[in-house]
Coordinates of C-alpha atoms in Angstrom, one line a residue:
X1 CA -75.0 102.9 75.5
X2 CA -72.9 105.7 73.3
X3 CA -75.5 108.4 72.3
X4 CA -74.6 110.1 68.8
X5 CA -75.4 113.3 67.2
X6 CA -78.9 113.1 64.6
X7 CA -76.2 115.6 62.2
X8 CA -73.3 114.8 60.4
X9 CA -70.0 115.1 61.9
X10 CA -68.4 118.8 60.9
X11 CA -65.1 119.0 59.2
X12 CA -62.7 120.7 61.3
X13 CA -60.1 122.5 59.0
X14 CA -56.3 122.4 60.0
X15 CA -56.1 126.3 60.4
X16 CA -55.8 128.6 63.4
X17 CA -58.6 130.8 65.2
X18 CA -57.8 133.9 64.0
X19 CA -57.6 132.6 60.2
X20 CA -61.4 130.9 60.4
X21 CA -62.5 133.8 62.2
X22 CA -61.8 136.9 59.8
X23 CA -61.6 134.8 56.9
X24 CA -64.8 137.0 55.8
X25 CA -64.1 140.5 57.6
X26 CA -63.2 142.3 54.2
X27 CA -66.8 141.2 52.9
X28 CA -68.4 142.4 55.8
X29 CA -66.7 146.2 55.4
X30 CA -68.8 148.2 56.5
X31 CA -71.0 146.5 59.4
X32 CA -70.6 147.3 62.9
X33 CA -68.9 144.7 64.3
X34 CA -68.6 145.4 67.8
X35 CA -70.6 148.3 69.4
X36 CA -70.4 149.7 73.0
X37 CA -74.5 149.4 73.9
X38 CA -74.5 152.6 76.0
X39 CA -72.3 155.1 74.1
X40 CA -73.5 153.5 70.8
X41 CA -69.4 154.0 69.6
X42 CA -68.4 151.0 67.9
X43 CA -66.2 149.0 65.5
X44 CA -66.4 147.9 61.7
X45 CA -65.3 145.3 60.2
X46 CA -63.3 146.8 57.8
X47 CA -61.6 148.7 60.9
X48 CA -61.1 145.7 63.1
X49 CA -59.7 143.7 60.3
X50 CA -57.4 146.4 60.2
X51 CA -57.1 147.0 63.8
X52 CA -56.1 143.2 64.7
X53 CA -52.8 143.4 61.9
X54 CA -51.6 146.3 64.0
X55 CA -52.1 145.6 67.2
X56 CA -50.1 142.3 66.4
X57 CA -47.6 144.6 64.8
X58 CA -47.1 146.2 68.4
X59 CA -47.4 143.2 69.9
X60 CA -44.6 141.6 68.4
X61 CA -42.5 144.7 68.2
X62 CA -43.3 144.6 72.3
X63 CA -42.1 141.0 72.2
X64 CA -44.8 138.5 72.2
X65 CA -43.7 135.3 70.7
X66 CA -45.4 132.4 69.9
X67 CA -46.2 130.2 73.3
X68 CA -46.0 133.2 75.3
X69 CA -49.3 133.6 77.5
X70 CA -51.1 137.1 77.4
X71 CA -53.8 137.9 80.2
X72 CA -57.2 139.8 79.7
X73 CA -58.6 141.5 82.7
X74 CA -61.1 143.8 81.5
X75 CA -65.0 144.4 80.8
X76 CA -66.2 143.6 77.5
X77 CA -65.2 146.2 74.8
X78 CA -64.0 146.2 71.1
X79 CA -60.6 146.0 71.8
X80 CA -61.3 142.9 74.0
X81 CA -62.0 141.0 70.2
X82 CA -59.2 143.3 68.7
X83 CA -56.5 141.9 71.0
X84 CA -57.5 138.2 71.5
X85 CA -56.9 137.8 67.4
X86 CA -54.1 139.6 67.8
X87 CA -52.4 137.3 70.3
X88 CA -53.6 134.2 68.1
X89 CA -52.2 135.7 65.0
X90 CA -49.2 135.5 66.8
X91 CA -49.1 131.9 68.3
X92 CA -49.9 133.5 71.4
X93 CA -52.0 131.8 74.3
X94 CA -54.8 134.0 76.4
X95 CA -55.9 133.5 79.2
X96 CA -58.8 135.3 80.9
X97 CA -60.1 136.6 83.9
X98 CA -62.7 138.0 85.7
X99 CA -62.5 141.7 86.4
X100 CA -64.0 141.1 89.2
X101 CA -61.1 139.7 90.7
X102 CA -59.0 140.8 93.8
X103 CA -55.2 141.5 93.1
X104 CA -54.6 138.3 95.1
X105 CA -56.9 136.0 92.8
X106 CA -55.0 138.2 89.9
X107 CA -51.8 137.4 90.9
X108 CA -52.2 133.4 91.4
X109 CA -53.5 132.7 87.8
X110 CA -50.7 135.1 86.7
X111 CA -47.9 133.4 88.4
X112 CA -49.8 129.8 87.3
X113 CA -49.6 130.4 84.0
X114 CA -46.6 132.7 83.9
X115 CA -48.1 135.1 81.3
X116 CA -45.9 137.8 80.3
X117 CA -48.7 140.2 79.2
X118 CA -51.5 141.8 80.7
X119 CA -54.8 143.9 79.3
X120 CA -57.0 145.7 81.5
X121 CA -58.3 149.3 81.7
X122 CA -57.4 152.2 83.8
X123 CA -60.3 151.8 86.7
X124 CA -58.9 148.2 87.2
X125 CA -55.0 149.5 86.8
X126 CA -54.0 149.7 90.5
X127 CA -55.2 146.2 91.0
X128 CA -53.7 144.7 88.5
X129 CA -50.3 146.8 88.8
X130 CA -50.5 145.3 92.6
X131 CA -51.2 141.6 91.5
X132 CA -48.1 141.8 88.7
X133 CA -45.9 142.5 91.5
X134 CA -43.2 139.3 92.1
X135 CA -45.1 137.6 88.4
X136 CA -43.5 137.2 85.1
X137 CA -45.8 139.8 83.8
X138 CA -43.0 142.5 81.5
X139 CA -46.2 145.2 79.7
X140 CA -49.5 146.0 81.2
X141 CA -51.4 147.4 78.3
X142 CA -54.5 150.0 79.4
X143 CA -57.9 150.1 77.0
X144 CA -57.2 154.1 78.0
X145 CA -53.9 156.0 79.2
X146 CA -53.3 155.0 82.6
X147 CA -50.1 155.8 84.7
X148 CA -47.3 152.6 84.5
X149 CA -48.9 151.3 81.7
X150 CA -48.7 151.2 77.8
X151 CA -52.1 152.5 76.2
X152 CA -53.4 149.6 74.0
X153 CA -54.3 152.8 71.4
X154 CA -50.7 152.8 71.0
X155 CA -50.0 148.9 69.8
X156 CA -52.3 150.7 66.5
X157 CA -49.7 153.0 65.3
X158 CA -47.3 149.5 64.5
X159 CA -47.1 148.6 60.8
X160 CA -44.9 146.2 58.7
X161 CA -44.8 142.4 57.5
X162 CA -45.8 140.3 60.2
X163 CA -44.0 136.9 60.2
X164 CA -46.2 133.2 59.4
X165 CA -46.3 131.6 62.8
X166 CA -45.5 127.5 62.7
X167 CA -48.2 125.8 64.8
X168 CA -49.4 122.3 64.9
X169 CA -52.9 123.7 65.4
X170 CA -53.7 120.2 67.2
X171 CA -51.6 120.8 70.3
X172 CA -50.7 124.4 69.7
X173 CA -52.7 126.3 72.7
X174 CA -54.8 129.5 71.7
X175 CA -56.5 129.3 74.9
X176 CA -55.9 128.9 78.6
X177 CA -59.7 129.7 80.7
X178 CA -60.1 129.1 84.2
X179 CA -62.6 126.5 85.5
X180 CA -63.2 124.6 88.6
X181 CA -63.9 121.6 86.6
X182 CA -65.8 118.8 88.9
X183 CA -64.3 120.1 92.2
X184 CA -61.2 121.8 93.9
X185 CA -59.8 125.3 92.7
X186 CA -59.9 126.9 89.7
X187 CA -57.8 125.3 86.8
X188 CA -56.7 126.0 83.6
X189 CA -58.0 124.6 80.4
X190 CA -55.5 123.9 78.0
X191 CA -57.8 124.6 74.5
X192 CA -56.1 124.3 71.1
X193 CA -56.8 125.7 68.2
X194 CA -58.2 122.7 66.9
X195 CA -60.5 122.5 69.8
X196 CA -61.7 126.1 69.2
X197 CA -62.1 125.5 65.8
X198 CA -64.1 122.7 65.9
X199 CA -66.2 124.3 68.8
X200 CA -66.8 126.8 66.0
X201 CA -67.2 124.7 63.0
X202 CA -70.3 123.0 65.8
X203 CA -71.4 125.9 66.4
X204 CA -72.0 126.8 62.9
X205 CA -74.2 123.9 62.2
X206 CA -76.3 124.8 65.7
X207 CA -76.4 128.5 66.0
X208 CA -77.4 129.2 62.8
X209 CA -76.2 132.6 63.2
X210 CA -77.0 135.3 60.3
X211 CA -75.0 138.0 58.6
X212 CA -77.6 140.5 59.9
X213 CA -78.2 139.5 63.5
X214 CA -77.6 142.0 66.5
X215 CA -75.9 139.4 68.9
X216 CA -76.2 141.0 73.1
X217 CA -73.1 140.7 74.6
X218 CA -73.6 141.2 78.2
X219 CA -72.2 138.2 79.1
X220 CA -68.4 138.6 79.6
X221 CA -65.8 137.6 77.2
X222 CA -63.5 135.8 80.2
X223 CA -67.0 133.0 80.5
X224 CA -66.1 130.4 77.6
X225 CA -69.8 130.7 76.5
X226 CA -68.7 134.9 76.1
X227 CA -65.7 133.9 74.6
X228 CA -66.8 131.3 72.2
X229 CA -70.3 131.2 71.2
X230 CA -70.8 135.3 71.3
X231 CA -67.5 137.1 70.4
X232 CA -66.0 134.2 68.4
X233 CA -69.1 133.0 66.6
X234 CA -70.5 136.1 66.0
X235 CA -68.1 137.7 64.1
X236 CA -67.2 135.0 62.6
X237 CA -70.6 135.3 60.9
X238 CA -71.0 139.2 60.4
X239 CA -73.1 139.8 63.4
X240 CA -73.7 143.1 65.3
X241 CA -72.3 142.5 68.7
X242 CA -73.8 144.9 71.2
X243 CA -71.7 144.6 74.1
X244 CA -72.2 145.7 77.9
X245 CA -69.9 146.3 80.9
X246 CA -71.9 144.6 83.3
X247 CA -75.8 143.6 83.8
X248 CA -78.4 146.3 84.9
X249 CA -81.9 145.2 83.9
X250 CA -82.5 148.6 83.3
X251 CA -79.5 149.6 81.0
X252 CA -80.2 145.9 79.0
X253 CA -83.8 146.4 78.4
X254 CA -82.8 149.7 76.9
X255 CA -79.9 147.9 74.6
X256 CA -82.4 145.9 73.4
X257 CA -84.8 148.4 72.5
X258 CA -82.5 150.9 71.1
X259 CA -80.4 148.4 69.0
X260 CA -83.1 146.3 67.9
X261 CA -81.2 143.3 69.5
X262 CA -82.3 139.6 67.5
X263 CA -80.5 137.2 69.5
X264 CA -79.8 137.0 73.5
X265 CA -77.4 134.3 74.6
X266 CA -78.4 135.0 78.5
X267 CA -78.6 132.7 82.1
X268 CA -81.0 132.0 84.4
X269 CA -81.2 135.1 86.2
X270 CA -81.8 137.2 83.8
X271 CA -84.2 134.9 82.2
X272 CA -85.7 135.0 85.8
X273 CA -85.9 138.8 85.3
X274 CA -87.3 139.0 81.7
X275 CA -90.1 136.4 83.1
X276 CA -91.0 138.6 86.6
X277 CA -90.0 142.1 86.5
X278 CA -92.9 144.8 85.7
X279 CA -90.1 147.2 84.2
X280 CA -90.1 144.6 80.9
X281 CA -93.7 145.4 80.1
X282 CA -92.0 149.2 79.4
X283 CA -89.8 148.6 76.6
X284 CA -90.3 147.5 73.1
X285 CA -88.2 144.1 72.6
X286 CA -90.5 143.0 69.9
X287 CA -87.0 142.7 67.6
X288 CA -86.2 139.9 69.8
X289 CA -86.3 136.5 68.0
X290 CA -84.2 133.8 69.9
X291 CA -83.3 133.7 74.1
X292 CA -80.0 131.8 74.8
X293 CA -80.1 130.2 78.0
X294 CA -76.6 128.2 79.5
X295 CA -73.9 128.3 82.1
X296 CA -76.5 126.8 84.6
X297 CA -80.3 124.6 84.3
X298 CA -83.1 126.9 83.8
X299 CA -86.1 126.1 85.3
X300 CA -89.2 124.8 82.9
X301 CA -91.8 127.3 84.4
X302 CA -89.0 130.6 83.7
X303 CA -88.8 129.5 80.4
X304 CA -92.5 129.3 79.5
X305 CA -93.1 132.4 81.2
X306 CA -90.2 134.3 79.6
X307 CA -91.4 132.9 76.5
X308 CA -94.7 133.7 76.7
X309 CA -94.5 137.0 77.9
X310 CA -91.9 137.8 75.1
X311 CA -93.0 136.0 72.3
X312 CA -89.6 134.4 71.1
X313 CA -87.7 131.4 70.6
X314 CA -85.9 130.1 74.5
X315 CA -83.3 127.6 73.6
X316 CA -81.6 126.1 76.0
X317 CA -78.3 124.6 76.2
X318 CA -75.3 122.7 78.1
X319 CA -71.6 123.4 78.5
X320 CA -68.4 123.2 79.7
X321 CA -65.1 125.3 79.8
X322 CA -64.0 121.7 79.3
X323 CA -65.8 121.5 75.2
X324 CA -64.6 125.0 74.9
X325 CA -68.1 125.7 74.7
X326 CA -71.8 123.7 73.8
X327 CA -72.3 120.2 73.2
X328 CA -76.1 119.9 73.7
X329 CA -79.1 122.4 72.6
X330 CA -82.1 121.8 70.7
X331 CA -81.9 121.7 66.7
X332 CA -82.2 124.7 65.2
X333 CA -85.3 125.0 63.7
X334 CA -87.5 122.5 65.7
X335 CA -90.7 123.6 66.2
X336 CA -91.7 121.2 69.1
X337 CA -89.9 122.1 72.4
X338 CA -89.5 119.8 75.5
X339 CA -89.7 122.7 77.9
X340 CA -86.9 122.3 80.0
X341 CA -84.3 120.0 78.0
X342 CA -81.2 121.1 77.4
X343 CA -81.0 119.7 73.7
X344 CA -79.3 116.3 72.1
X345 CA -75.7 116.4 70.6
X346 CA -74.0 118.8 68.9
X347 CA -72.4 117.0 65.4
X348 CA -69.1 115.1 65.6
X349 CA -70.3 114.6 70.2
X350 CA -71.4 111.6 72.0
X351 CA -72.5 111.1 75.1
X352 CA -72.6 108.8 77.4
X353 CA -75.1 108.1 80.5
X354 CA -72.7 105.9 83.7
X355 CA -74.1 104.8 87.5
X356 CA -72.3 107.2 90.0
X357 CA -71.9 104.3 92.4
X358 CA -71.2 101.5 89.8
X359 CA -70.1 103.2 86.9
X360 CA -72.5 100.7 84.5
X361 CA -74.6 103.0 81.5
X362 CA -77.4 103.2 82.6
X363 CA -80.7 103.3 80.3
X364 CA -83.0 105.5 78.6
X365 CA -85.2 107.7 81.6
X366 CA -82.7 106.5 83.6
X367 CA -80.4 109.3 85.6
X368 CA -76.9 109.0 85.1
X369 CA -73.0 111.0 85.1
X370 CA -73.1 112.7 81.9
X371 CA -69.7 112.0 80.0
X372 CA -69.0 113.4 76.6
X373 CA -66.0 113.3 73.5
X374 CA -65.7 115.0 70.7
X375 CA -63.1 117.1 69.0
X376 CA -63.8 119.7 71.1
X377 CA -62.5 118.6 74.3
X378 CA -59.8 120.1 76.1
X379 CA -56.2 118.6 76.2
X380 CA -56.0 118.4 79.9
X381 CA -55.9 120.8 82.9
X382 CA -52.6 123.1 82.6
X383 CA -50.2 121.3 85.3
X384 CA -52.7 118.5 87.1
X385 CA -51.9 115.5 85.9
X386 CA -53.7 114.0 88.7
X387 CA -57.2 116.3 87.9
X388 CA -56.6 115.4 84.1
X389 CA -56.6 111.8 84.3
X390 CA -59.4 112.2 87.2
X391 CA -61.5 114.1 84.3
X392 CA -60.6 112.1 81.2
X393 CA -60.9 108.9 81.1
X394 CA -60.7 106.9 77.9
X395 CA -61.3 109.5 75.8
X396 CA -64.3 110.5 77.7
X397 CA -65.0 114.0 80.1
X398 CA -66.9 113.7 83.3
X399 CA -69.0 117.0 83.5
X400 CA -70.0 115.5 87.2
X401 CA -73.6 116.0 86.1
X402 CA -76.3 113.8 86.1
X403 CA -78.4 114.0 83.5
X404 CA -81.3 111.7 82.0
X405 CA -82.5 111.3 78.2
X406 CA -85.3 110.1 76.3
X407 CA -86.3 108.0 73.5
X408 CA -85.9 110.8 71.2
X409 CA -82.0 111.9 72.3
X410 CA -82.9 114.9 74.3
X411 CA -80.9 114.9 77.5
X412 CA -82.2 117.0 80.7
X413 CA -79.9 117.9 83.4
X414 CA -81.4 116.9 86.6
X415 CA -78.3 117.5 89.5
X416 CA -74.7 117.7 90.1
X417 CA -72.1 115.1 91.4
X418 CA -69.6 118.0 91.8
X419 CA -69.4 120.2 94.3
X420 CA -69.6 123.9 92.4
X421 CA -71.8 126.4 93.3
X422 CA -73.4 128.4 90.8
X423 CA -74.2 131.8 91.9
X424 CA -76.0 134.0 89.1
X425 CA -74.4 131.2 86.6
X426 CA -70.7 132.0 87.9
X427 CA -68.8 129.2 88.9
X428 CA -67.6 128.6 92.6
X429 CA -65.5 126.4 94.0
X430 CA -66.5 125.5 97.8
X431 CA -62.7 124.2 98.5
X432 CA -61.4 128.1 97.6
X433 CA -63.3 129.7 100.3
X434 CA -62.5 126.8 102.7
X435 CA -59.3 127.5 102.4
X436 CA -59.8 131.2 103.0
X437 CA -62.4 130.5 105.8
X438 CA -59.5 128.3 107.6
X439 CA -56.9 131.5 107.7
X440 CA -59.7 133.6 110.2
X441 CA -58.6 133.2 113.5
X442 CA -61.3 131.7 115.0
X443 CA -62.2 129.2 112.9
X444 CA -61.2 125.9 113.5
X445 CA -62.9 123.9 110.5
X446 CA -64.9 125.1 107.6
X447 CA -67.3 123.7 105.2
X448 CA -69.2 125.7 102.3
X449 CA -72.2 124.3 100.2
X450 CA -74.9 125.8 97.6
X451 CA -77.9 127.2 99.2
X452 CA -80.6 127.0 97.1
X453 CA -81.8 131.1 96.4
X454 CA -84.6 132.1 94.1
X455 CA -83.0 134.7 92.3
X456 CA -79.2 133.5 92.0
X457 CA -79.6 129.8 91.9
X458 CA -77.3 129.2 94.4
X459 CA -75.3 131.0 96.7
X460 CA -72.4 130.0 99.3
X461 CA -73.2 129.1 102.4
X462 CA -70.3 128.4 105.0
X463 CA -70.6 126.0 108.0
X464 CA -68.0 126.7 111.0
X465 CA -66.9 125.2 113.9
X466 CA -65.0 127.6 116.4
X467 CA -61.7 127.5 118.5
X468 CA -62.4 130.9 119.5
X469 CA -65.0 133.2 120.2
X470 CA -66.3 135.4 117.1
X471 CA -68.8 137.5 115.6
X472 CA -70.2 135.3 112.3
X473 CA -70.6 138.8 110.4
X474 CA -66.3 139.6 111.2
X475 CA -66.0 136.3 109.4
X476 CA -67.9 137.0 106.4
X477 CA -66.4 140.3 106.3
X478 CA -63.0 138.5 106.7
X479 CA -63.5 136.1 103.4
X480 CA -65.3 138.8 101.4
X481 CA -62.1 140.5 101.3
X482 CA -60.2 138.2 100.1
X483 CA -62.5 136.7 97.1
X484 CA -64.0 139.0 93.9
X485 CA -67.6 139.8 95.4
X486 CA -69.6 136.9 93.7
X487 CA -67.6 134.8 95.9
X488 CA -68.6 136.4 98.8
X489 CA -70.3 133.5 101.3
X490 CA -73.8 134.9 101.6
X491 CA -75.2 132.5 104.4
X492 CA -73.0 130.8 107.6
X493 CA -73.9 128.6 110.7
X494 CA -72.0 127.4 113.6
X495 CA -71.6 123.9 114.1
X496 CA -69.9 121.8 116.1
X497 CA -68.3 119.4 113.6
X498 CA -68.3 119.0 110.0
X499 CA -69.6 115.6 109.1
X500 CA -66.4 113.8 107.3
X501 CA -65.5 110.5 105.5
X502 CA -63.4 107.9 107.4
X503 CA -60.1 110.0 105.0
X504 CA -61.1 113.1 106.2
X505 CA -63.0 114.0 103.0
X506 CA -65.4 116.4 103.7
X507 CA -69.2 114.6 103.0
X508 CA -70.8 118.3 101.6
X509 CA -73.3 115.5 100.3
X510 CA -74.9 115.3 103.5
X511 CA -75.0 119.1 104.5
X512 CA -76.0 119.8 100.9
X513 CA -79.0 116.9 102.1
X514 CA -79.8 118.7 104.8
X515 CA -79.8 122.2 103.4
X516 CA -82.4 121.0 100.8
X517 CA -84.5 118.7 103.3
X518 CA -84.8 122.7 105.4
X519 CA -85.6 124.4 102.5
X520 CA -88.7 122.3 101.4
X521 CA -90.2 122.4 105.1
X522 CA -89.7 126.1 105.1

C-alpha cells in the first residue's frame, strides 16, 4: 500500500541552490541574517549578498572550478553560509564534517572524496593542516589568520565578472554529506541541486517559515537537518539565524532570552533538558513559539512535558541525510497533535510500509521497514555501488526503520533495522569502532551495540573477547583516541564469543536483545 502526501506535489524549478536561495537577499537589506548568539556580531543581508559574490571571486581566482569538492570543517559561523553559496555559485560540491573530528577521520573523507579545498578556523588548524597531509587538498582557508593558511577575510577583497556555470542541475552535485546510511561506515551522499531544491521547495510548504522569525542555530551546519532546514531554509525566507558554537544549556537559555528566539529546530536531548532542568524556570523564553524536534524519536512524555512547561508548539519530525532533509512532520497549522508521531508526508513523498522478514506491505497499525521516493532523494552513495543498490531499490530508499501509521496517515517510528547508534542525535556506526577496537592488542574480537541511556539516547557499548590480558579502561582509552569524542565507547564487557551468523555476520540483534532484556530488570 503506497502512502501519499494530503498536499499537492511542489514544483521544483530547474535552477541551482545558490540562485533559489538569495533570490530575495536584496529585499531583505537590512535584516540580520546570521548573528553570532554570544558576541551578538552578525551579518545582513545586504552584506552577505555581497559577501557571497566576492568570496566566489577569490574562490575562482584561487581556482575552484566547477566539480571540484570543497570541505567545511568548522563550528557554525556566518562565513559557514557565506562560503557554502559561494562554492555552489561556482558549480562547486561541499562536503562537511564534523569539527569534532580527529585528523585521521579528517583525512579519510578528504582523500574519499579528493576535495581540493578546505575551511576551518585557527583552533582547529593544526588538525586539519595534519589530516591534508598525503590528500589532494591545494588551500586551507582560516575563518581568522592562522599560520599555513589563507584567511577566508581575504577571499572578500576579490571583485570582477564572475563567469555563468553550465550545470544540469539534475545530476550536477552541490552536496556531498557523510552518513552511515543503514549500516557500515560513514558514506557519502551524492545530493544534487535538484534534490536540494526540492528539499527546499518541501520545506516551504511545511515549515512555514516567516520573514521575521529568529531561527536557533545550535545545531551544526555539517548535520543535513543544520544544513538544510536551518541555514538553507531560513535564509531563504529572511529569517534571523542566531547561531551557536556548540550546546551549553546555560549559554542557549540565554540566546533565547536575549534574542527573543521564535523558532527552535532542536533533538531529543535538549528537549530532554528544556522538559527537566530547574535552570529553565530562570529565563524568560516566553518569545518562543514552535520546538523542532528530529535526527532521532523523542519520547511522548518529553514532549508533553517540554510542552507544557513552555507553552509552545513541539513538532516533531523524520529524516534522512538520504532526502537531504524531512519527509514526515505534522501539518503546519494542525491544532490536534498525536503526541509522539512523527507527522505524514511531506508534498511530492510516499511511503511505503514492507515485512522485514518477507518484504510484503504490511497494513495500517501494522509495524513495518519504512521506504520512501520523492524528488528529494539522493543519487546514490559516492563510490558504493554495492550500498547504493542495497539502499535503492526501485526507486524506493530503505531508512532501516520500522515505523507504523494510522488511519489518518500519521506514521510513528517505533525501532530500527539498522545497526546505528544514536548518541545525543549523532550518528554512529558500530562497524567503525569495530574496526578500531580490532587494532588494540589484546583484543581478539569486538562487537559494539546501543545501550539504551536516559539522557543521550544511546550510547556505544563494546563487547570483547581477549587474546591477551588487558585493563578494559586501556582499551577505551585506546579507541577514544582514535574517534572524535562522541564516538567514544562509553560502556564494554568481556565475553568469551561474539554470537555470529553461520557467514560470520555479527548477530548485534541478539546482544542488542539482551542489552534491553537487562535494562528493564534493572
Amino acid at each position: 500500500m503506497i502512502h501519499r502526501s494530503q498536499f499537492r506535489d511542489v514544483e521544483i524549478p530547474d535552477t541551482p541552490v545558490w540562485k533559489l536561495v538569495m533570490e530575495r537577499f536584496e529585499r531583505y537589506g537590512e535584516r540580520l541574517a546570521i548573528v553570532d548568539g554570544p558576541s551578538g556580531q552578525g551579518i545582513t543581508y545586504a552584506r552577505m549578498l555581497c559577501d557571497v559574490e566576492r568570496a566566489a571571486n577569490g574562490l575562482h581566482a584561487a581556482g575552484l572550478r566547477c566539480g571540484d569538492v570543497f570541505a567545511f570543517c568548522c563550528p557554525n559561523l556566518p562565513e559557514y553560509g557565506v562560503a557554502l553559496l559561494a562554492v555552489n555559485r561556482l558549480g562547486g560540491v561541499a562536503t562537511t564534517m564534523n569539527p569534532m573530528y580527529t585528523a585521521e577521520e579528517i583525512a579519510h573523507q578528504l582523500r574519499e572524496t579528493r576535495a581540493q579545498f578546505l575551511l576551518t578556523v585557527p583552533a582547529l588548524v593544526e588538525r586539519c593542516l595534519e589530516a591534508c597531509k598525503g590528500t589532494a587538498v591545494r588551500e586551507v582557508i582560516s575563518v581568522g589568520a592562522a599560520p599555513g593558511t589563507t584567511e577566508f577575510a581575504t577571499l572578500l577583497t576579490a571583485d570582477g565578472e564572475l563567469p555563468e556555470v553550465e550545470r544540469d542541475v539534475r545530476t550536477h552535485l552541490a552536496a556531498l554529506p557523510y552518513s552511515s546510511g543503514t549500516s557500515g561506515v560513514p558514506k557519502g551522499v551524492m545530493l544534487s541541486d535538484y534534490n536540494v531544491v526540492a528539499q527546499l521547495q518541501q520545506a516551504q510548504v511545511m515549515l512555514t517559515r516567516k520573514e521575521g522569525d529568529v531561527l536557533l542555530a545550535v545545531l551544526p551546519f555539517f548535520h543535513i537537518y543544520g544544513l538544510m532546514l536551518i541555514l538553507l531554509d531560513g535564509l531563504r525566507h529572511g529569517a534571523t539565524l542566531v547561531s551557536m558554537q556548540r550546546f551549553d544549556l546555560l549559554p542557549f537559555l540565554e540566546c533565547v532570552q536575549r534574542h527573543r528566539v521564535t523558532v527552535a529546530p532542536l533533538v531529543p536531548p535538549i528537549v530532554l533538558a528544556l522538559a527537566k532542568h530547574p535552570a529553565v524556570d530562570q529565563y524568560d523564553l516566553s518569545s518562543l513559539e514552535k520546538i523542532m524536534c528530529g535526527a532521532a524519536p523523542l519520547g511522548a512524555e518529553v514532549e508533553h512535558a517540554c510542552a507544557q512547561r513552555l507553552g509552545c508548539q513541539i513538532m516533531q519530525g523524520y529524516g534522512m541525510t538520504e532526502f537531504a532533509g524531512a519527509t514526515l512532520t505534522r501539518p503546519p497549522g494542525e491544532e490536534t497533535r498525536k503526541t509522539g508521531s512523527v507527522g505524514c508526508c511531506w508534498p511530492s513523498m510516499q511511503a511505503r510500509l514492507v515485512s522485514v522478514e518477507s518484504g510484503q506491505d504490511v497494513g495500517i497499525g501494522q509495524p513495518g521497514e519504512l521506504l520512501m521516493r520523492g524528488p528529494n532523494v539522493m543519487q546514490g552513495y559516492f563510490e558504493r555501488p554495492e550500498a547504493t543498490r542495497e539502499t535503492l531499490v526501485d526507486g524506493w530508499l530503505r531508512t532501516g526503520d520500522i515505523a507504523c501509521v494510522d488511519e489518518d496517515g500519521d506514521f510513528f517510528i517505533v525501532d530500527r533495522v539498522k545497526e546505528l547508534i544514536k548518541y545525543n542525535a549523532y550518528q554512529i556506526a558500530p562497524a567503525e569502532l569495530e574496526a578500531v577496537l580490532l587494532r588494540h592488542p589484546a583484543v581478539a574480537d569486538a562487537a559494539v551495540i546501543p545501550s539504551p541511556d536516559e539522557e543521550a539516547g544511546e550510547v556505544p557499548k563494546a563487547f570483547v573477547v581477549l587474546k591477551a590480558r588487558a585493563d578494559t579502561q586501556s582499551i577505551l582509552d585506546f579507541v577514544a583516541g582514535h574517534v572524535a569524542p562522541y564516538k567514544k565507547i562509553r560502556r564494554i564487557a568481556v565475553v568469551d564469543a561474539i554470537p555470529k551468523s553461520p557467514s560470520a555476520k555479527i548477530l548485534r540483534r541478539v546482544l542488542i536483545q539482551q542489552e534491553r532484556a537487562a535494562a528493564s530488570e534493572s
